[in-house]
Short mmCIF file of C-alpha atoms in Angstrom, two decimals:
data_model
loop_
_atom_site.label_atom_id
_atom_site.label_comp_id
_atom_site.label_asym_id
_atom_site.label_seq_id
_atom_site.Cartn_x
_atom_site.Cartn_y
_atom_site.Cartn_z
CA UNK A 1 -23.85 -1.02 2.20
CA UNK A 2 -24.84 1.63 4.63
CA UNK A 3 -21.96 3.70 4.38
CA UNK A 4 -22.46 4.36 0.81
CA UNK A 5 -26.28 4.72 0.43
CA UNK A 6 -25.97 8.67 0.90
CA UNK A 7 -24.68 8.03 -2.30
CA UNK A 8 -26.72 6.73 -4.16
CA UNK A 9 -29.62 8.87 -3.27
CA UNK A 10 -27.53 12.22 -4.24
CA UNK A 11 -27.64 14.06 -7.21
CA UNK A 12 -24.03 13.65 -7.75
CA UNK A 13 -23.89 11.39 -10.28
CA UNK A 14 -19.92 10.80 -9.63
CA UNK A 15 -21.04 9.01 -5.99
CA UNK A 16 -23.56 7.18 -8.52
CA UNK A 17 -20.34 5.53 -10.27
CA UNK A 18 -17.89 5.68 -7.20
CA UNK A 19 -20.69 2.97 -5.70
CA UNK A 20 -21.21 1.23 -8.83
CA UNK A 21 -17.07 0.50 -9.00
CA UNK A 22 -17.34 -0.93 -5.62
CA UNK A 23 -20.05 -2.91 -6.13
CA UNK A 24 -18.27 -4.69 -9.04
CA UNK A 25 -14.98 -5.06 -6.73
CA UNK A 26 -16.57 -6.82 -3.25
CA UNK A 27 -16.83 -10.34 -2.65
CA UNK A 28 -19.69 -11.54 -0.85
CA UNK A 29 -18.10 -13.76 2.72
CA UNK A 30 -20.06 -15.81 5.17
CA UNK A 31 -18.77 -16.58 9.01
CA UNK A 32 -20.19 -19.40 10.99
CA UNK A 33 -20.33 -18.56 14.72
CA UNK A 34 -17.03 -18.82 16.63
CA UNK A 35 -15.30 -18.55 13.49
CA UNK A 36 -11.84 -16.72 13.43
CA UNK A 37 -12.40 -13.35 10.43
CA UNK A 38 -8.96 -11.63 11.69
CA UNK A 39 -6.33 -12.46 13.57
CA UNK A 40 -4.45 -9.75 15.94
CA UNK A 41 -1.14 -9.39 13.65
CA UNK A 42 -2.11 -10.58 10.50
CA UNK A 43 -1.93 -8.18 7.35
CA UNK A 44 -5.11 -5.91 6.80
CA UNK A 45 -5.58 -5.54 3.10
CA UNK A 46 -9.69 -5.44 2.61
CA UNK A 47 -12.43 -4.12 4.34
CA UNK A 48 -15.42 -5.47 5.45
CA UNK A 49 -19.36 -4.65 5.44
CA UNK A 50 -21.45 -6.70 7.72
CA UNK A 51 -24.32 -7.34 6.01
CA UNK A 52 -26.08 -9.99 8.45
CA UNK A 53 -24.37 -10.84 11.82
CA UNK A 54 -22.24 -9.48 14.44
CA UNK A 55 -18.50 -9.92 15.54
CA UNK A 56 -16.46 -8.88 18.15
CA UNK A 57 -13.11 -6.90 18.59
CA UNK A 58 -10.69 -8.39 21.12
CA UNK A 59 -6.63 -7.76 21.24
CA UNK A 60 -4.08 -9.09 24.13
CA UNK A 61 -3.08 -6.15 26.55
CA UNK A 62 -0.10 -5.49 29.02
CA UNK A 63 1.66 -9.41 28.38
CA UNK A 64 -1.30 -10.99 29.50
CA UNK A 65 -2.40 -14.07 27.44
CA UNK A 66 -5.98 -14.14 27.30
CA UNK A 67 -8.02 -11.81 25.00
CA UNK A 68 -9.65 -8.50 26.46
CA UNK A 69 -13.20 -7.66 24.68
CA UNK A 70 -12.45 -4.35 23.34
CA UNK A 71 -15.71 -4.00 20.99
CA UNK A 72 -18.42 -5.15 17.92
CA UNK A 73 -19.59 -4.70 14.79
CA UNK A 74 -23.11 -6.18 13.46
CA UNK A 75 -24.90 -5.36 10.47
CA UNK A 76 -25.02 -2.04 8.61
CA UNK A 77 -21.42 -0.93 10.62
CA UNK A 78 -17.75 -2.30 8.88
CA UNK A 79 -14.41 -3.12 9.90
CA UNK A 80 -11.05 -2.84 8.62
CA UNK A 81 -10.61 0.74 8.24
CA UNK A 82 -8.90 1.92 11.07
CA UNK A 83 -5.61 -0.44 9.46
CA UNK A 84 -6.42 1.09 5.79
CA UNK A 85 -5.84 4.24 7.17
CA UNK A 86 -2.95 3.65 8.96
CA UNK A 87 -2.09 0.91 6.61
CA UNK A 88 -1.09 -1.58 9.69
CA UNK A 89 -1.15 -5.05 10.70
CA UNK A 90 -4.47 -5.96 12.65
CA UNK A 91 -4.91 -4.43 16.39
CA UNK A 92 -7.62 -7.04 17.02
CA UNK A 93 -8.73 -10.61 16.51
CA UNK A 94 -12.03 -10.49 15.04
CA UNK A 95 -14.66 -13.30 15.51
CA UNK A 96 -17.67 -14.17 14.65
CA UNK A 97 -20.60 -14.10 17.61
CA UNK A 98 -23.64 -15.28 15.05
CA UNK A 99 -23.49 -16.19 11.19
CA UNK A 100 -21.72 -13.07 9.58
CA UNK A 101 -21.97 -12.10 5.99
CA UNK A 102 -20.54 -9.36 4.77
CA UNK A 103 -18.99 -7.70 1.51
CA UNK A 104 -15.92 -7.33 1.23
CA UNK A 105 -13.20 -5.44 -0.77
CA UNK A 106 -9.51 -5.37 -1.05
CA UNK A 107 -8.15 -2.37 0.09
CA UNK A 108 -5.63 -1.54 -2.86
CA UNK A 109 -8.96 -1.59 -4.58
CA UNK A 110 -10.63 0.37 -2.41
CA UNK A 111 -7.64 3.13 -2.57
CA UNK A 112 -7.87 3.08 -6.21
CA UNK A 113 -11.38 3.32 -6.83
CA UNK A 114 -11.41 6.42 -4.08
CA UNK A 115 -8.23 8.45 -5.74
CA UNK A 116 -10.34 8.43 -8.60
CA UNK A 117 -12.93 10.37 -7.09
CA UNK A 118 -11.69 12.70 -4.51
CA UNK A 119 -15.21 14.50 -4.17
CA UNK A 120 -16.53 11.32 -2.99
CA UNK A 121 -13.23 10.32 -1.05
CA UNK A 122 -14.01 13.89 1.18
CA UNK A 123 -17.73 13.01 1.99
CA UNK A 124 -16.74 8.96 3.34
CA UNK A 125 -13.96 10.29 5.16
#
């Protein structure tokens, strides 16, 4: 997972375990093209990794009924994190343009695993 691999090239042997606890948390997830990942509304509780793939962002704006194209993701970026911040329901469907596989990890997992290493917590955020 891009994000992380700063950390496991530093010295810092507490990013060495931070990675190693989510590694043993995500759950690999494959997408066939066209294929609904989020819908606008639902409950975010996980993030996701794209490991292979992209997908686009779309949400419904001013009443209208259609979706609007508001971004993408493809491999080496993630998803999910704006609504683990803000810990929200989704601002966007999410669908898959191409196969999509991707890790993926809970976020109450992801929260724990991070309060346990606030060093780490500082340099991902």
């Amino acid at each position: 997972i891009t994000l992380f691999k700063s950390l496991t090239r530093s010295s810092d042997s507490m990013g060495q375990v931070f990675v190693a606890e989510i590694v043993l948390s995500i759950k690999p997830v494959c997408m066939r093209t066209g294929e609904l990942i989020v819908e606008e509304g639902d409950l975010c509780d996980e993030l996701s990794f794209i490991t292979k793939g992209t997908v686009v962002f779309s949400r419904k704006m001013d009443g209208r009924d259609d979706q609007v194209y508001t971004g993408s993701a493809m491999k080496g970026e993630y998803f999910g994190d704006y609504e683990y911040e803000k810990k929200c329901t989704s601002v966007f469907q999410t669908i898959a343009t191409t196969v999509v596989t991707m890790c993926c990890i809970l976020a109450i997992d992801f929260r724990r695993i991070s309060m346990r290493f606030p060093s780490v917590q500082k340099m991902i955020d």
